[in-house]
Amino acid sequence: MMVECRLNDIEAGLVESSYSETIDSFDKMALKSDLLRGVYEYGFEVPSALQQRAIPPTIQGYNIVTVAQPATGKTSALCISVLQNIDPNIKACQALILASNHDAASQIQRTIGELGRFMQINGPADISKPDPCDDIGLSHDAQQVVIGEPDQVCDMIQSGIITPDNINLLFLDEADKLLSCDTAEQICAIYELLPEATQIVFISRTMPYCMLEIAVRLIRDPLYITVGKAEHPLDGIEQSYIVVEVEDHKLDILSELDKSSALARGMIFCNTRQKLEWLEQKLTVRGLAISTMHADIISIECAAIMAGFRSSTSYVLIATKILYTLVAKLSGA
């Protein structure tokens, strides 16, 4: 009965941010000294609005649903919270992070590695790789942080490669994507395999009903945190679209845009790295000057690519979600 009432509230649009306390300095968050050092070495100075509100309750153990726009520091807030709550003395998996694809998993792995460089942490292991056993370290001490797509994580728990007994934290990155597709059933299966007291955190860009319905059913008394909703992000920008029914015809359209100077300097976003590499090859053959950004490019290289893009008058940049992360980092978010 209580669940049905809460679902009715969601359907009526009554679920809003339920947590507004902030801590405006990393120094005041009681972070471990080695983690704090990593945060500052990473380039952060002042926490973003999202980090000020989401990190403190997360490291205190609250179940949380966080909704924020891109480039607000969601991924780094996730990584800082995970590192703070890991017990280095327990040589077993303590945190599971579910990602929607390999690029997202790789970026989280890289960010945790950089933020936790001064900490004695095993991992993080990215099991979204083609050969996850190379990263999971079966012949070594168990990884304390494991990142992967839901189907891979579920398979590894069920096969005994990942032991759930010490897992106390489950993160869903891009929860709106994870819970609006076929992986929702796998996520529920993972939840059933975890200890009852496991802390659950959803991080999302939007708050669709399907995500909130599952949040209500799985999460005990979650805090809802919404930050940084842009009111008119595209004011002053003329928008148009071209309907292309055949995938291969998109290349012809892009080439025509280049010839007409409409694509003299522009960005093309791809959902996956595989699509990015395919498009880079095809457009390069057609004579376009191309640069790419994806999760396996380090931050310094990304910054150099962006600097070149800004200074060039004839340039096409193809990117995955990594561009959001770079913008967040360069802006201090």
mmCIF file of C-alpha atoms in Angstrom:
data_model
loop_
_atom_site.group_PDB
_atom_site.id
_atom_site.type_symbol
_atom_site.label_atom_id
_atom_site.label_comp_id
_atom_site.label_asym_id
_atom_site.label_seq_id
_atom_site.Cartn_x
_atom_site.Cartn_y
_atom_site.Cartn_z
ATOM 1 C CA MET A 1 0.000 0.000 0.000
ATOM 2 C CA MET A 2 2.801 2.432 0.888
ATOM 3 C CA VAL A 3 4.617 1.631 -2.372
ATOM 4 C CA GLU A 4 1.461 2.283 -4.405
ATOM 5 C CA CYS A 5 0.976 5.656 -2.690
ATOM 6 C CA ARG A 6 4.544 6.689 -3.436
ATOM 7 C CA LEU A 7 4.167 5.609 -7.072
ATOM 8 C CA ASN A 8 1.028 7.732 -7.314
ATOM 9 C CA ASP A 9 3.027 10.695 -6.003
ATOM 10 C CA ILE A 10 5.665 10.120 -8.687
ATOM 11 C CA GLU A 11 3.046 9.867 -11.426
ATOM 12 C CA ALA A 12 1.593 13.156 -10.237
ATOM 13 C CA GLY A 13 5.047 14.758 -10.445
ATOM 14 C CA LEU A 14 5.320 15.352 -6.704
ATOM 15 C CA VAL A 15 8.776 13.849 -6.159
ATOM 16 C CA GLU A 16 11.249 16.717 -5.934
ATOM 17 C CA SER A 17 14.627 17.294 -4.343
ATOM 18 C CA SER A 18 14.414 16.231 -0.700
ATOM 19 C CA TYR A 19 17.932 17.223 0.351
ATOM 20 C CA SER A 20 19.355 20.739 0.211
ATOM 21 C CA GLU A 21 22.274 20.773 2.663
ATOM 22 C CA THR A 22 25.638 21.680 1.156
ATOM 23 C CA ILE A 23 29.329 21.577 2.076
ATOM 24 C CA ASP A 24 31.241 24.108 -0.003
ATOM 25 C CA SER A 25 34.784 22.770 0.451
ATOM 26 C CA PHE A 26 36.430 19.379 -0.025
ATOM 27 C CA ASP A 27 38.418 20.102 3.146
ATOM 28 C CA LYS A 28 35.178 20.148 5.155
ATOM 29 C CA MET A 29 33.872 16.797 3.862
ATOM 30 C CA ALA A 30 36.062 14.716 6.213
ATOM 31 C CA LEU A 31 37.635 12.878 3.281
ATOM 32 C CA LYS A 32 40.570 10.541 3.857
ATOM 33 C CA SER A 33 43.846 12.454 3.585
ATOM 34 C CA ASP A 34 45.135 10.378 0.653
ATOM 35 C CA LEU A 35 41.834 10.831 -1.174
ATOM 36 C CA LEU A 36 41.809 14.574 -0.508
ATOM 37 C CA ARG A 37 45.313 14.783 -1.937
ATOM 38 C CA GLY A 38 44.127 12.924 -5.032
ATOM 39 C CA VAL A 39 41.164 15.279 -5.432
ATOM 40 C CA TYR A 40 43.413 18.335 -5.479
ATOM 41 C CA GLU A 41 46.030 16.656 -7.675
ATOM 42 C CA TYR A 42 43.242 15.841 -10.129
ATOM 43 C CA GLY A 43 42.674 19.572 -10.530
ATOM 44 C CA PHE A 44 39.607 20.197 -8.396
ATOM 45 C CA GLU A 45 39.632 23.287 -6.200
ATOM 46 C CA VAL A 46 36.021 23.930 -5.190
ATOM 47 C CA PRO A 47 33.268 21.278 -5.369
ATOM 48 C CA SER A 48 30.516 21.873 -7.896
ATOM 49 C CA ALA A 49 26.948 22.454 -6.734
ATOM 50 C CA LEU A 50 26.194 18.780 -7.342
ATOM 51 C CA GLN A 51 29.284 17.612 -5.452
ATOM 52 C CA GLN A 52 28.491 19.915 -2.519
ATOM 53 C CA ARG A 53 25.094 18.265 -2.100
ATOM 54 C CA ALA A 54 25.648 14.669 -3.225
ATOM 55 C CA ILE A 55 29.021 13.640 -1.774
ATOM 56 C CA PRO A 56 28.329 14.221 1.976
ATOM 57 C CA PRO A 57 25.124 12.126 2.262
ATOM 58 C CA THR A 58 26.556 9.442 -0.014
ATOM 59 C CA ILE A 59 29.664 8.913 2.115
ATOM 60 C CA GLN A 60 27.398 8.916 5.184
ATOM 61 C CA GLY A 61 25.602 5.872 3.791
ATOM 62 C CA TYR A 62 22.278 7.262 2.596
ATOM 63 C CA ASN A 63 20.438 5.730 -0.343
ATOM 64 C CA ILE A 64 20.275 8.430 -3.010
ATOM 65 C CA VAL A 65 18.705 9.276 -6.361
ATOM 66 C CA THR A 66 20.708 12.101 -7.971
ATOM 67 C CA VAL A 67 19.543 13.921 -11.090
ATOM 68 C CA ALA A 68 21.754 16.535 -12.756
ATOM 69 C CA GLN A 69 22.647 17.851 -16.181
ATOM 70 C CA PRO A 70 25.891 16.920 -18.005
ATOM 71 C CA ALA A 71 29.136 18.608 -16.903
ATOM 72 C CA THR A 72 27.958 19.065 -13.301
ATOM 73 C CA GLY A 73 30.448 16.640 -11.736
ATOM 74 C CA LYS A 74 28.235 13.541 -11.390
ATOM 75 C CA THR A 75 30.917 11.018 -12.317
ATOM 76 C CA SER A 76 33.577 12.507 -10.052
ATOM 77 C CA ALA A 77 31.078 12.709 -7.175
ATOM 78 C CA LEU A 78 30.440 8.985 -7.663
ATOM 79 C CA CYS A 79 34.170 8.192 -7.708
ATOM 80 C CA ILE A 80 35.012 10.279 -4.638
ATOM 81 C CA SER A 81 32.181 8.673 -2.666
ATOM 82 C CA VAL A 82 33.261 5.156 -3.643
ATOM 83 C CA LEU A 83 36.896 5.766 -2.670
ATOM 84 C CA GLN A 84 35.918 7.303 0.661
ATOM 85 C CA ASN A 85 33.836 4.284 1.660
ATOM 86 C CA ILE A 86 36.266 1.518 0.651
ATOM 87 C CA ASP A 87 37.973 -0.288 3.542
ATOM 88 C CA PRO A 88 41.512 -1.071 2.289
ATOM 89 C CA ASN A 89 41.857 -3.855 4.868
ATOM 90 C CA ILE A 90 39.047 -5.907 3.326
ATOM 91 C CA LYS A 91 40.477 -7.654 0.250
ATOM 92 C CA ALA A 92 37.169 -8.282 -1.470
ATOM 93 C CA CYS A 93 34.709 -6.491 -3.713
ATOM 94 C CA GLN A 94 32.995 -3.752 -1.702
ATOM 95 C CA ALA A 95 31.521 -1.527 -4.426
ATOM 96 C CA LEU A 96 29.740 -2.349 -7.675
ATOM 97 C CA ILE A 97 29.327 0.342 -10.320
ATOM 98 C CA LEU A 98 26.946 -0.424 -13.178
ATOM 99 C CA ALA A 99 27.573 1.459 -16.430
ATOM 100 C CA SER A 100 25.529 1.585 -19.621
ATOM 101 C CA ASN A 101 28.437 0.847 -21.995
ATOM 102 C CA HIS A 102 32.179 0.203 -22.217
ATOM 103 C CA ASP A 103 33.098 3.870 -22.783
ATOM 104 C CA ALA A 104 31.282 4.943 -19.626
ATOM 105 C CA ALA A 105 32.862 2.108 -17.614
ATOM 106 C CA SER A 106 36.343 2.988 -18.890
ATOM 107 C CA GLN A 107 35.940 6.648 -17.970
ATOM 108 C CA ILE A 108 34.797 5.773 -14.440
ATOM 109 C CA GLN A 109 37.730 3.381 -14.070
ATOM 110 C CA ARG A 110 40.152 6.080 -15.211
ATOM 111 C CA THR A 111 38.672 8.715 -12.892
ATOM 112 C CA ILE A 112 38.777 6.423 -9.854
ATOM 113 C CA GLY A 113 42.359 5.510 -10.708
ATOM 114 C CA GLU A 114 43.419 9.158 -10.885
ATOM 115 C CA LEU A 115 41.519 10.297 -7.782
ATOM 116 C CA GLY A 116 42.693 7.286 -5.766
ATOM 117 C CA ARG A 117 46.308 7.253 -6.943
ATOM 118 C CA PHE A 118 47.621 7.821 -3.405
ATOM 119 C CA MET A 119 45.335 5.233 -1.787
ATOM 120 C CA GLN A 120 46.018 1.547 -1.200
ATOM 121 C CA ILE A 121 43.034 0.313 -3.193
ATOM 122 C CA ASN A 122 42.846 -2.850 -5.311
ATOM 123 C CA GLY A 123 41.120 -1.874 -8.526
ATOM 124 C CA PRO A 124 38.996 -0.598 -9.974
ATOM 125 C CA ALA A 125 38.411 -3.540 -12.294
ATOM 126 C CA ASP A 126 36.590 -2.806 -15.546
ATOM 127 C CA ILE A 127 34.826 -6.011 -16.567
ATOM 128 C CA SER A 128 33.262 -4.397 -19.638
ATOM 129 C CA LYS A 129 36.543 -5.072 -21.483
ATOM 130 C CA PRO A 130 36.694 -7.841 -24.134
ATOM 131 C CA ASP A 131 38.684 -10.029 -21.697
ATOM 132 C CA PRO A 132 37.496 -8.962 -18.232
ATOM 133 C CA CYS A 133 39.509 -11.668 -16.481
ATOM 134 C CA ASP A 134 42.673 -9.690 -17.280
ATOM 135 C CA ASP A 135 41.324 -6.830 -15.182
ATOM 136 C CA ILE A 136 39.498 -8.717 -12.458
ATOM 137 C CA GLY A 137 42.789 -10.269 -11.331
ATOM 138 C CA LEU A 138 41.706 -13.816 -10.620
ATOM 139 C CA SER A 139 45.206 -14.788 -9.460
ATOM 140 C CA HIS A 140 45.554 -11.780 -7.158
ATOM 141 C CA ASP A 141 43.682 -10.280 -4.233
ATOM 142 C CA ALA A 142 40.082 -9.522 -5.150
ATOM 143 C CA GLN A 143 39.360 -6.126 -6.650
ATOM 144 C CA GLN A 144 37.653 -3.838 -4.137
ATOM 145 C CA VAL A 145 35.812 -1.849 -6.824
ATOM 146 C CA VAL A 146 34.253 -3.508 -9.872
ATOM 147 C CA ILE A 147 32.758 -1.630 -12.827
ATOM 148 C CA GLY A 148 30.768 -3.192 -15.635
ATOM 149 C CA GLU A 149 27.596 -3.491 -17.623
ATOM 150 C CA PRO A 150 24.696 -5.227 -15.832
ATOM 151 C CA ASP A 151 24.790 -8.476 -17.812
ATOM 152 C CA GLN A 152 28.512 -8.957 -17.161
ATOM 153 C CA VAL A 153 28.234 -8.131 -13.470
ATOM 154 C CA CYS A 154 25.259 -10.450 -13.039
ATOM 155 C CA ASP A 155 27.071 -13.314 -14.789
ATOM 156 C CA MET A 156 30.200 -12.888 -12.656
ATOM 157 C CA ILE A 157 28.250 -12.864 -9.403
ATOM 158 C CA GLN A 158 26.221 -15.919 -10.394
ATOM 159 C CA SER A 159 29.369 -17.786 -11.499
ATOM 160 C CA GLY A 160 31.182 -16.981 -8.250
ATOM 161 C CA ILE A 161 33.928 -14.818 -9.783
ATOM 162 C CA ILE A 162 32.578 -11.872 -7.788
ATOM 163 C CA THR A 163 31.557 -12.710 -4.231
ATOM 164 C CA PRO A 164 28.786 -10.369 -3.020
ATOM 165 C CA ASP A 165 29.230 -10.968 0.727
ATOM 166 C CA ASN A 166 31.264 -7.783 1.329
ATOM 167 C CA ILE A 167 29.529 -5.524 -1.175
ATOM 168 C CA ASN A 168 28.061 -2.549 0.663
ATOM 169 C CA LEU A 169 27.592 -0.074 -2.195
ATOM 170 C CA LEU A 170 25.775 -0.341 -5.547
ATOM 171 C CA PHE A 171 26.044 2.609 -7.948
ATOM 172 C CA LEU A 172 24.011 2.980 -11.127
ATOM 173 C CA ASP A 173 25.680 5.477 -13.458
ATOM 174 C CA GLU A 174 23.271 6.867 -16.067
ATOM 175 C CA ALA A 175 20.437 5.111 -14.266
ATOM 176 C CA ASP A 176 17.866 6.495 -16.686
ATOM 177 C CA LYS A 177 19.544 4.583 -19.543
ATOM 178 C CA LEU A 178 20.111 1.426 -17.510
ATOM 179 C CA LEU A 179 16.534 1.211 -16.280
ATOM 180 C CA SER A 180 14.772 2.138 -19.511
ATOM 181 C CA CYS A 181 16.048 -0.833 -21.513
ATOM 182 C CA ASP A 182 16.442 -4.602 -21.251
ATOM 183 C CA THR A 183 18.997 -4.328 -18.438
ATOM 184 C CA ALA A 184 16.390 -3.385 -15.831
ATOM 185 C CA GLU A 185 15.612 -7.059 -15.197
ATOM 186 C CA GLN A 186 19.315 -7.849 -14.774
ATOM 187 C CA ILE A 187 19.728 -4.968 -12.330
ATOM 188 C CA CYS A 188 16.880 -6.314 -10.225
ATOM 189 C CA ALA A 189 18.565 -9.743 -10.316
ATOM 190 C CA ILE A 190 21.844 -8.206 -9.120
ATOM 191 C CA TYR A 191 19.987 -6.434 -6.318
ATOM 192 C CA GLU A 192 18.558 -9.754 -5.116
ATOM 193 C CA LEU A 193 22.083 -11.212 -4.875
ATOM 194 C CA LEU A 194 23.479 -8.412 -2.684
ATOM 195 C CA PRO A 195 23.424 -8.127 1.121
ATOM 196 C CA GLU A 196 20.221 -6.579 2.422
ATOM 197 C CA ALA A 197 22.001 -3.557 3.906
ATOM 198 C CA THR A 198 23.719 -2.566 0.628
ATOM 199 C CA GLN A 199 23.641 1.185 -0.011
ATOM 200 C CA ILE A 200 22.136 2.045 -3.410
ATOM 201 C CA VAL A 201 22.814 5.226 -5.381
ATOM 202 C CA PHE A 202 21.253 6.180 -8.718
ATOM 203 C CA ILE A 203 22.977 8.871 -10.795
ATOM 204 C CA SER A 204 21.011 10.141 -13.755
ATOM 205 C CA ARG A 205 20.572 12.978 -16.233
ATOM 206 C CA THR A 206 16.787 12.645 -16.316
ATOM 207 C CA MET A 207 14.123 11.217 -14.019
ATOM 208 C CA PRO A 208 11.795 9.019 -16.100
ATOM 209 C CA TYR A 209 8.907 7.234 -14.451
ATOM 210 C CA CYS A 210 10.406 3.777 -15.099
ATOM 211 C CA MET A 211 13.527 4.722 -13.141
ATOM 212 C CA LEU A 212 11.600 6.125 -10.211
ATOM 213 C CA GLU A 213 9.269 3.151 -10.123
ATOM 214 C CA ILE A 214 12.237 0.816 -9.655
ATOM 215 C CA ALA A 215 13.858 3.227 -7.196
ATOM 216 C CA VAL A 216 10.739 3.170 -5.053
ATOM 217 C CA ARG A 217 10.570 -0.628 -5.120
ATOM 218 C CA LEU A 218 14.266 -1.286 -4.462
ATOM 219 C CA ILE A 219 15.604 1.623 -2.414
ATOM 220 C CA ARG A 220 14.737 2.147 1.225
ATOM 221 C CA ASP A 221 13.950 5.804 2.040
ATOM 222 C CA PRO A 222 16.083 7.424 -0.675
ATOM 223 C CA LEU A 223 17.118 11.061 -0.690
ATOM 224 C CA TYR A 224 16.264 12.803 -3.961
ATOM 225 C CA ILE A 225 18.860 15.353 -5.103
ATOM 226 C CA THR A 226 18.262 17.437 -8.231
ATOM 227 C CA VAL A 227 20.850 20.004 -9.311
ATOM 228 C CA GLY A 228 21.646 22.273 -12.217
ATOM 229 C CA LYS A 229 18.555 22.159 -14.364
ATOM 230 C CA ALA A 230 19.311 24.451 -17.308
ATOM 231 C CA GLU A 231 16.376 26.672 -18.205
ATOM 232 C CA HIS A 232 17.216 27.757 -21.769
ATOM 233 C CA PRO A 233 20.472 26.032 -22.728
ATOM 234 C CA LEU A 234 20.105 26.617 -26.487
ATOM 235 C CA ASP A 235 18.897 30.224 -26.586
ATOM 236 C CA GLY A 236 20.305 32.009 -29.634
ATOM 237 C CA ILE A 237 21.153 28.781 -31.466
ATOM 238 C CA GLU A 238 19.258 27.924 -34.636
ATOM 239 C CA GLN A 239 18.290 24.252 -34.644
ATOM 240 C CA SER A 240 17.387 22.023 -37.577
ATOM 241 C CA TYR A 241 17.483 18.331 -38.442
ATOM 242 C CA ILE A 242 17.747 16.087 -41.475
ATOM 243 C CA VAL A 243 15.794 12.839 -41.685
ATOM 244 C CA VAL A 244 18.084 10.068 -42.998
ATOM 245 C CA GLU A 245 16.452 6.664 -43.358
ATOM 246 C CA VAL A 246 19.524 4.707 -44.536
ATOM 247 C CA GLU A 247 22.535 4.617 -42.191
ATOM 248 C CA ASP A 248 25.147 4.818 -44.965
ATOM 249 C CA HIS A 249 23.502 7.942 -46.395
ATOM 250 C CA LYS A 250 24.573 9.867 -43.285
ATOM 251 C CA LEU A 251 28.117 9.929 -44.656
ATOM 252 C CA ASP A 252 26.920 11.579 -47.861
ATOM 253 C CA ILE A 253 25.013 14.184 -45.867
ATOM 254 C CA LEU A 254 28.059 14.996 -43.722
ATOM 255 C CA SER A 255 30.214 15.328 -46.832
ATOM 256 C CA GLU A 256 27.707 17.709 -48.407
ATOM 257 C CA LEU A 257 27.613 19.790 -45.232
ATOM 258 C CA ASP A 258 31.398 20.013 -45.344
ATOM 259 C CA LYS A 259 31.378 21.156 -48.980
ATOM 260 C CA SER A 260 28.811 23.848 -48.174
ATOM 261 C CA SER A 261 30.943 25.085 -45.227
ATOM 262 C CA ALA A 262 28.111 24.260 -42.825
ATOM 263 C CA LEU A 263 30.501 21.795 -41.186
ATOM 264 C CA ALA A 264 33.624 23.987 -41.414
ATOM 265 C CA ARG A 265 34.002 23.558 -37.680
ATOM 266 C CA GLY A 266 31.658 21.244 -35.847
ATOM 267 C CA MET A 267 31.201 18.398 -33.399
ATOM 268 C CA ILE A 268 29.754 14.989 -34.142
ATOM 269 C CA PHE A 269 28.665 12.856 -31.188
ATOM 270 C CA CYS A 270 28.608 9.050 -31.353
ATOM 271 C CA ASN A 271 26.987 6.631 -28.907
ATOM 272 C CA THR A 272 29.891 4.192 -28.927
ATOM 273 C CA ARG A 273 33.616 4.176 -29.573
ATOM 274 C CA GLN A 274 33.124 1.605 -32.343
ATOM 275 C CA LYS A 275 30.848 4.008 -34.218
ATOM 276 C CA LEU A 276 33.345 6.829 -33.606
ATOM 277 C CA GLU A 277 36.240 4.854 -35.110
ATOM 278 C CA TRP A 278 34.132 3.770 -38.086
ATOM 279 C CA LEU A 279 33.032 7.350 -38.772
ATOM 280 C CA GLU A 280 36.569 8.697 -38.376
ATOM 281 C CA GLN A 281 37.856 6.259 -40.990
ATOM 282 C CA LYS A 282 35.056 6.994 -43.456
ATOM 283 C CA LEU A 283 35.285 10.793 -43.170
ATOM 284 C CA THR A 284 39.083 10.814 -43.325
ATOM 285 C CA VAL A 285 38.931 8.913 -46.627
ATOM 286 C CA ARG A 286 36.574 11.617 -47.894
ATOM 287 C CA GLY A 287 39.138 14.304 -47.095
ATOM 288 C CA LEU A 288 37.775 15.826 -43.878
ATOM 289 C CA ALA A 289 40.208 16.959 -41.170
ATOM 290 C CA ILE A 290 39.161 14.858 -38.178
ATOM 291 C CA SER A 291 40.118 14.565 -34.520
ATOM 292 C CA THR A 292 38.511 12.224 -32.012
ATOM 293 C CA MET A 293 37.952 12.046 -28.263
ATOM 294 C CA HIS A 294 36.996 8.901 -26.369
ATOM 295 C CA ALA A 295 37.477 7.273 -22.969
ATOM 296 C CA ASP A 296 40.958 5.874 -23.657
ATOM 297 C CA ILE A 297 42.458 9.310 -24.315
ATOM 298 C CA ILE A 298 44.011 10.848 -21.203
ATOM 299 C CA SER A 299 42.841 14.238 -19.930
ATOM 300 C CA ILE A 300 45.980 16.088 -21.069
ATOM 301 C CA GLU A 301 45.478 14.872 -24.640
ATOM 302 C CA CYS A 302 41.783 15.793 -24.486
ATOM 303 C CA ALA A 303 42.646 19.329 -23.390
ATOM 304 C CA ALA A 304 45.137 19.654 -26.277
ATOM 305 C CA ILE A 305 42.546 18.413 -28.768
ATOM 306 C CA MET A 306 39.987 20.918 -27.474
ATOM 307 C CA ALA A 307 42.540 23.744 -27.681
ATOM 308 C CA GLY A 308 43.230 22.812 -31.308
ATOM 309 C CA PHE A 309 39.517 22.652 -32.041
ATOM 310 C CA ARG A 310 38.932 26.141 -30.616
ATOM 311 C CA SER A 311 41.815 27.695 -32.553
ATOM 312 C CA SER A 312 41.091 26.065 -35.918
ATOM 313 C CA THR A 313 38.819 27.475 -38.597
ATOM 314 C CA SER A 314 38.414 24.159 -40.424
ATOM 315 C CA TYR A 315 38.041 21.187 -38.094
ATOM 316 C CA VAL A 316 35.622 18.377 -37.251
ATOM 317 C CA LEU A 317 35.680 16.805 -33.793
ATOM 318 C CA ILE A 318 34.063 13.400 -33.253
ATOM 319 C CA ALA A 319 33.466 12.534 -29.602
ATOM 320 C CA THR A 320 31.732 10.178 -27.211
ATOM 321 C CA LYS A 321 30.544 11.055 -23.701
ATOM 322 C CA ILE A 322 34.166 11.806 -22.724
ATOM 323 C CA LEU A 323 33.614 15.406 -23.882
ATOM 324 C CA TYR A 324 31.097 15.961 -21.063
ATOM 325 C CA THR A 325 33.643 14.732 -18.534
ATOM 326 C CA LEU A 326 36.396 16.974 -19.889
ATOM 327 C CA VAL A 327 34.162 20.043 -19.801
ATOM 328 C CA ALA A 328 33.251 19.229 -16.188
ATOM 329 C CA LYS A 329 36.900 18.870 -15.192
ATOM 330 C CA LEU A 330 38.125 21.991 -16.987
ATOM 331 C CA SER A 331 35.314 24.022 -15.407
ATOM 332 C CA GLY A 332 36.077 22.694 -11.927
ATOM 333 C CA ALA A 333 32.875 20.655 -11.800
#
